[in-house]
Amino acid sequence: MSKVYTWDQLFSRRQFIKGTVATAALGVGATAGIGLLAPEASLGTDNPAQTATKGTKFVTTICEQCVWRCGVIAKVENGVVKMLEGNPNHPNNLGKLCPRGNAAIETMYSPDRIKFPLIRAGARGSGLWRRASWDEALSYTAEQMKKIKDKYGAKAMMFNSTDNLSQPFFEILLKAFGTPNYGTQRSLCFNSMTTAFLYTYGTPQPGTDYSQCKYMIFTGRNLAEGISNNETQEMIEMVAKGVKVVVLDPRFSKTAAKATEWLPVRPGTDSAFFLAMIHVIVAEKLYDEVFVNKYTQGFEDLVTEVKEYTPEWAEKKCEIAATTIQRIAREFAAAAPAAIAHPNWRTSNFVNSFQTERAIAVLNALMGNWAQPGGLIPDQEMSTAKLGVLSHPPFPQAQGIRLDGVPWQYPLVPLAYGVIQTMRDNILSGKPYEAKGWLISRQNPVLSVPERQKTINALMKLDFVAVIDIQASDTAYYADVILPESYYLERYDGLIPIKNKIFIRQPVIEPLYDTKSSLMIYKELADKLGLGEFLPYKDEMDLLSQQLKPFPVSLEDLKRAGYYEVENLKEDHSKDFEFQTSSGKIEISSSIMAQMGKKAVPTWNEPPRPKEDQYYLLTGKTAQHTQMFTQNNRWLLEVFPVNRAWLHTSVAKKIGVKTDDDVVLESEVGKVTIKAYVTEGIRPDCIFMVGGFGHVSKGLKSSYGLGASDSALHKTVTDPISGGSALSETFVKVSKA
Ligand SMILES: Nc1nc2c(c(=O)[nH]1)N[C@H]1C(S)=C(S)[C@@H](COP(=O)(O)OP(=O)(O)OC[C@H]3O[C@@H](n4cnc5c(=O)[nH]c(N)nc54)[C@H](O)[C@@H]3O)O[C@H]1N2
Ligand SMILES: Nc1nc2c(c(=O)[nH]1)N[C@H]1C(S)=C(S)[C@@H](COP(=O)(O)OP(=O)(O)OC[C@H]3O[C@@H](n4cnc5c(=O)[nH]c(N)nc54)[C@H](O)[C@@H]3O)O[C@H]1N2
Ligand code: SF4
Ligand SMILES: [Mo]
């Protein structure tokens, strides 16, 4: 019988430091990220993974410390990654890396990496594992998946991943398997925004022209901390130029601190603010009449709807003075078309966030800012380079309705997005049928989905759980098999077209451990499931060559330069004013909402309010961590060691606590103890926590037990239209611990 290990035995620090590569890496830790590489150093260098490990190399690749995918130049000395810098040729970061990107070296050399496949050797969640070979781990996974399919049908097997570069290949695998049950993180993230823009403009995520914008309104969008690298830089430049920036946020975020005006809106009432702005703009005829007549439908219905939404009415809802709303409406319209109400990003706050986003989409349309300098930028999908695609047999027809309620409960949510929180609930309820197995790649639902305990219970209920991760995430902790992916600096992923350029993620060193790229994990799993013909490639190089086939460039040249520029692929603006909606126009009045018998123009839905002794619980990002992922990174922990509960000074006084005292937060579904951070920078009726702390996995040894998870407190509340999880609709009581 093979040996059974606990986490401590598997990955002790002593064992790690014994490794020479790892020791060298720790030695350079303190200086990583300091200094600048000459941009030309990135070109004409070989990939050290394929050449000798002696000497200094510079290799270009793409960051994976968050979902933004910045260009990286790695400095590799004698096979050790010494420094990471931003690639100046990459549009997503314009030569700069954020703190998380810089700290990637520590994630890679962390002693807590999963270094070889693991199979559970005790009860689920007991933390007992045994080492397995790849052949055994993949055969075991495939056998369990086949068993489930044979006994209960393909639909009993669920597939989830957070959108990533190998996502298309994961989707081929799951479609070949034949299940209807799959999805991503999106319902926890931006479903309200994307569905609102999709059903208004026919495109889910228009861009924003910061460079020429004269007036910007952010609604909870905190670019200074919820980093979108190039956009964050563009926002800072915009602020430096003196552009008017208004931030609606119940909390004084770092973006609010940079703005010209902070409006501490009552949570869940942003749509009252925007409906009242529209009221003023309509009443005073401040909209772009020519644009509205030519490109929109439903303006008259809007006029009728907003009659009652006066600034005085809105003031009672959102607690922003009527005179302020009126002034901002006039200033905004005067700056049009170089005026943007930003579409925002994580808009999973309230059930009515969809209406807020619809009001924002419509306000932009009234300004006629579509495809104008300083306005919204149409999706240029038409002028993005098209990669070669794999040819494979047709997918089998997936049998059965989906466990996440799309479309039978959520008719407007795109299938690829899914509603993960409802899927989790239906694993537990066993309705409309029992789920049996879950393959989760690059996602940590135990911490990212509301009601942590329910997610753990769901994992415990299943017959089989396999997780693909680089570390023992809280979800991997409850798995039967952990398939360790190589870290991004050690692997290839699918190619990335951005407009007329094609970028490559490539290994800058050989994998440190017995790990694989997800491209190969999916391929080899498909082979073992008898589905190999759906992923027809031998290895990564073969796959990438197939993707590169339409272009006159070799993979070697692409690797050397880091990107390839497609010639004669000019931006195509001819279709900018063709809207992919039912009517072909910007739908101020939504045809789809009308068909469903719902109010077709943006409207007011009263959100719930906390009782007298309760507070809104708000969540969000910090610049130094990514989601539920980087808290175990010791460099990042040094700059952001723990999350704390932001309490307004008056609340702290009332309960008799000061900064760093422990407080207890209690919601309908959970209770946590956390340190207080006392500040004037939050509304007195709100408490804020950065998400991602409160890890339950003992395999994350640097972060286990630090801080608290707001997912342990969050109620599961879902918007029936967008499927968005309403993360700010949880109310908590607070007391001194
Ligand atoms: N450093 C860092 N950067 C990241 C990420 C990360 O994890 N770390 N994650 C990336 C991802 S996936 C995303 S989705 C984006 C998210 O980026 P953003 O959406 O900009 O940021 P969040 O921090 O999720 O939320 C922003 C704010 O919403 C406020 N808020 C809560 N409820 C309400 C409300 O009802 N009304 C208003 N007006 N505001 C409200 C909170 O106080 C918080 O300040 O960041 C991306 N960038
Ligand atoms: N309380 C609370 N909940 C939230 C949010 C919040 O602000 N607060 N934000 C919401 C938002 S906006 C989002 S987008 C979701 C995100 O939710 P998730 O996608 O579940 O969270 P991540 O932290 O991005 O999870 C990524 C997982 O991928 C692993 N990982 C990292 N790099 C790699 C890699 O290269 N390969 C593999 N295989 N695995 C890797 C990490 O170890 C981690 O376990 O959470 C949502 N939930
Ligand atoms: S924003 Fe930061 S963590 Fe995200 S991809 Fe860019 S450098 Fe990496
Ligand atoms: Mo997100």
mmCIF file with all atom_site columns, N, CA and C in Angstrom, residues 405-425:
data_model
loop_
_atom_site.group_PDB
_atom_site.id
_atom_site.type_symbol
_atom_site.label_atom_id
_atom_site.label_alt_id
_atom_site.label_comp_id
_atom_site.label_asym_id
_atom_site.label_entity_id
_atom_site.label_seq_id
_atom_site.pdbx_PDB_ins_code
_atom_site.Cartn_x
_atom_site.Cartn_y
_atom_site.Cartn_z
_atom_site.occupancy
_atom_site.B_iso_or_equiv
_atom_site.pdbx_formal_charge
_atom_site.auth_seq_id
_atom_site.auth_comp_id
_atom_site.auth_asym_id
_atom_site.auth_atom_id
_atom_site.pdbx_PDB_model_num
ATOM 1  N N  . GLY A 1 405 ? -30.550 26.168 -13.889 1.00 0.00 ? 405 GLY A N  1
ATOM 2  C CA . GLY A 1 405 ? -31.765 26.919 -14.201 1.00 0.00 ? 405 GLY A CA 1
ATOM 3  C C  . GLY A 1 405 ? -31.729 27.711 -15.497 1.00 0.00 ? 405 GLY A C  1
ATOM 4  N N  . VAL A 1 406 ? -30.638 27.617 -16.261 1.00 0.00 ? 406 VAL A N  1
ATOM 5  C CA . VAL A 1 406 ? -30.560 28.311 -17.558 1.00 0.00 ? 406 VAL A CA 1
ATOM 6  C C  . VAL A 1 406 ? -31.003 27.327 -18.630 1.00 0.00 ? 406 VAL A C  1
ATOM 7  N N  . PRO A 1 407 ? -31.948 27.621 -19.505 1.00 0.00 ? 407 PRO A N  1
ATOM 8  C CA . PRO A 1 407 ? -32.768 28.838 -19.518 1.00 0.00 ? 407 PRO A CA 1
ATOM 9  C C  . PRO A 1 407 ? -34.124 28.684 -18.825 1.00 0.00 ? 407 PRO A C  1
ATOM 10 N N  . TRP A 1 408 ? -34.426 27.507 -18.264 1.00 0.00 ? 408 TRP A N  1
ATOM 11 C CA . TRP A 1 408 ? -35.816 27.287 -17.809 1.00 0.00 ? 408 TRP A CA 1
ATOM 12 C C  . TRP A 1 408 ? -36.212 28.174 -16.627 1.00 0.00 ? 408 TRP A C  1
ATOM 13 N N  . GLN A 1 409 ? -35.224 28.585 -15.810 1.00 0.00 ? 409 GLN A N  1
ATOM 14 C CA . GLN A 1 409 ? -35.530 29.502 -14.716 1.00 0.00 ? 409 GLN A CA 1
ATOM 15 C C  . GLN A 1 409 ? -34.981 30.902 -15.032 1.00 0.00 ? 409 GLN A C  1
ATOM 16 N N  . TYR A 1 410 ? -33.878 30.935 -15.774 1.00 0.00 ? 410 TYR A N  1
ATOM 17 C CA . TYR A 1 410 ? -33.231 32.204 -16.138 1.00 0.00 ? 410 TYR A CA 1
ATOM 18 C C  . TYR A 1 410 ? -33.144 32.282 -17.657 1.00 0.00 ? 410 TYR A C  1
ATOM 19 N N  . PRO A 1 411 ? -34.248 32.648 -18.322 1.00 0.00 ? 411 PRO A N  1
ATOM 20 C CA . PRO A 1 411 ? -34.262 32.574 -19.794 1.00 0.00 ? 411 PRO A CA 1
ATOM 21 C C  . PRO A 1 411 ? -33.295 33.543 -20.470 1.00 0.00 ? 411 PRO A C  1
ATOM 22 N N  . LEU A 1 412 ? -32.860 34.591 -19.774 1.00 0.00 ? 412 LEU A N  1
ATOM 23 C CA . LEU A 1 412 ? -32.022 35.592 -20.436 1.00 0.00 ? 412 LEU A CA 1
ATOM 24 C C  . LEU A 1 412 ? -30.528 35.406 -20.184 1.00 0.00 ? 412 LEU A C  1
ATOM 25 N N  . VAL A 1 413 ? -30.155 34.404 -19.416 1.00 0.00 ? 413 VAL A N  1
ATOM 26 C CA . VAL A 1 413 ? -28.730 34.228 -19.112 1.00 0.00 ? 413 VAL A CA 1
ATOM 27 C C  . VAL A 1 413 ? -28.082 33.359 -20.196 1.00 0.00 ? 413 VAL A C  1
ATOM 28 N N  . PRO A 1 414 ? -26.997 33.859 -20.825 1.00 0.00 ? 414 PRO A N  1
ATOM 29 C CA . PRO A 1 414 ? -26.316 33.024 -21.828 1.00 0.00 ? 414 PRO A CA 1
ATOM 30 C C  . PRO A 1 414 ? -25.837 31.691 -21.228 1.00 0.00 ? 414 PRO A C  1
ATOM 31 N N  . LEU A 1 415 ? -25.956 30.601 -22.010 1.00 0.00 ? 415 LEU A N  1
ATOM 32 C CA . LEU A 1 415 ? -25.590 29.258 -21.530 1.00 0.00 ? 415 LEU A CA 1
ATOM 33 C C  . LEU A 1 415 ? -24.148 29.201 -21.015 1.00 0.00 ? 415 LEU A C  1
ATOM 34 N N  . ALA A 1 416 ? -23.243 29.885 -21.738 1.00 0.00 ? 416 ALA A N  1
ATOM 35 C CA . ALA A 1 416 ? -21.824 29.788 -21.366 1.00 0.00 ? 416 ALA A CA 1
ATOM 36 C C  . ALA A 1 416 ? -21.545 30.471 -20.025 1.00 0.00 ? 416 ALA A C  1
ATOM 37 N N  . TYR A 1 417 ? -22.406 31.400 -19.609 1.00 0.00 ? 417 TYR A N  1
ATOM 38 C CA . TYR A 1 417 ? -22.196 32.086 -18.337 1.00 0.00 ? 417 TYR A CA 1
ATOM 39 C C  . TYR A 1 417 ? -22.641 31.180 -17.181 1.00 0.00 ? 417 TYR A C  1
ATOM 40 N N  . GLY A 1 418 ? -23.883 30.687 -17.276 1.00 0.00 ? 418 GLY A N  1
ATOM 41 C CA . GLY A 1 418 ? -24.431 29.847 -16.213 1.00 0.00 ? 418 GLY A CA 1
ATOM 42 C C  . GLY A 1 418 ? -24.718 30.642 -14.948 1.00 0.00 ? 418 GLY A C  1
ATOM 43 N N  . VAL A 1 419 ? -25.301 29.936 -13.982 1.00 0.00 ? 419 VAL A N  1
ATOM 44 C CA . VAL A 1 419 ? -25.616 30.544 -12.677 1.00 0.00 ? 419 VAL A CA 1
ATOM 45 C C  . VAL A 1 419 ? -25.116 29.566 -11.611 1.00 0.00 ? 419 VAL A C  1
ATOM 46 N N  . ILE A 1 420 ? -23.857 29.706 -11.256 1.00 0.00 ? 420 ILE A N  1
ATOM 47 C CA . ILE A 1 420 ? -23.201 28.676 -10.425 1.00 0.00 ? 420 ILE A CA 1
ATOM 48 C C  . ILE A 1 420 ? -23.856 28.538 -9.051  1.00 0.00 ? 420 ILE A C  1
ATOM 49 N N  . GLN A 1 421 ? -24.359 29.647 -8.496  1.00 0.00 ? 421 GLN A N  1
ATOM 50 C CA . GLN A 1 421 ? -24.935 29.542 -7.154  1.00 0.00 ? 421 GLN A CA 1
ATOM 51 C C  . GLN A 1 421 ? -26.214 28.708 -7.169  1.00 0.00 ? 421 GLN A C  1
ATOM 52 N N  . THR A 1 422 ? -26.966 28.770 -8.263  1.00 0.00 ? 422 THR A N  1
ATOM 53 C CA . THR A 1 422 ? -28.180 27.951 -8.349  1.00 0.00 ? 422 THR A CA 1
ATOM 54 C C  . THR A 1 422 ? -27.804 26.487 -8.588  1.00 0.00 ? 422 THR A C  1
ATOM 55 N N  . MET A 1 423 ? -26.755 26.273 -9.368  1.00 0.00 ? 423 MET A N  1
ATOM 56 C CA . MET A 1 423 ? -26.296 24.897 -9.583  1.00 0.00 ? 423 MET A CA 1
ATOM 57 C C  . MET A 1 423 ? -25.892 24.276 -8.249  1.00 0.00 ? 423 MET A C  1
ATOM 58 N N  . ARG A 1 424 ? -25.168 25.046 -7.455  1.00 0.00 ? 424 ARG A N  1
ATOM 59 C CA . ARG A 1 424 ? -24.764 24.557 -6.123  1.00 0.00 ? 424 ARG A CA 1
ATOM 60 C C  . ARG A 1 424 ? -26.005 24.212 -5.286  1.00 0.00 ? 424 ARG A C  1
ATOM 61 N N  . ASP A 1 425 ? -27.003 25.103 -5.301  1.00 0.00 ? 425 ASP A N  1
ATOM 62 C CA . ASP A 1 425 ? -28.215 24.840 -4.517  1.00 0.00 ? 425 ASP A CA 1
ATOM 63 C C  . ASP A 1 425 ? -28.926 23.576 -4.993  1.00 0.00 ? 425 ASP A C  1
#
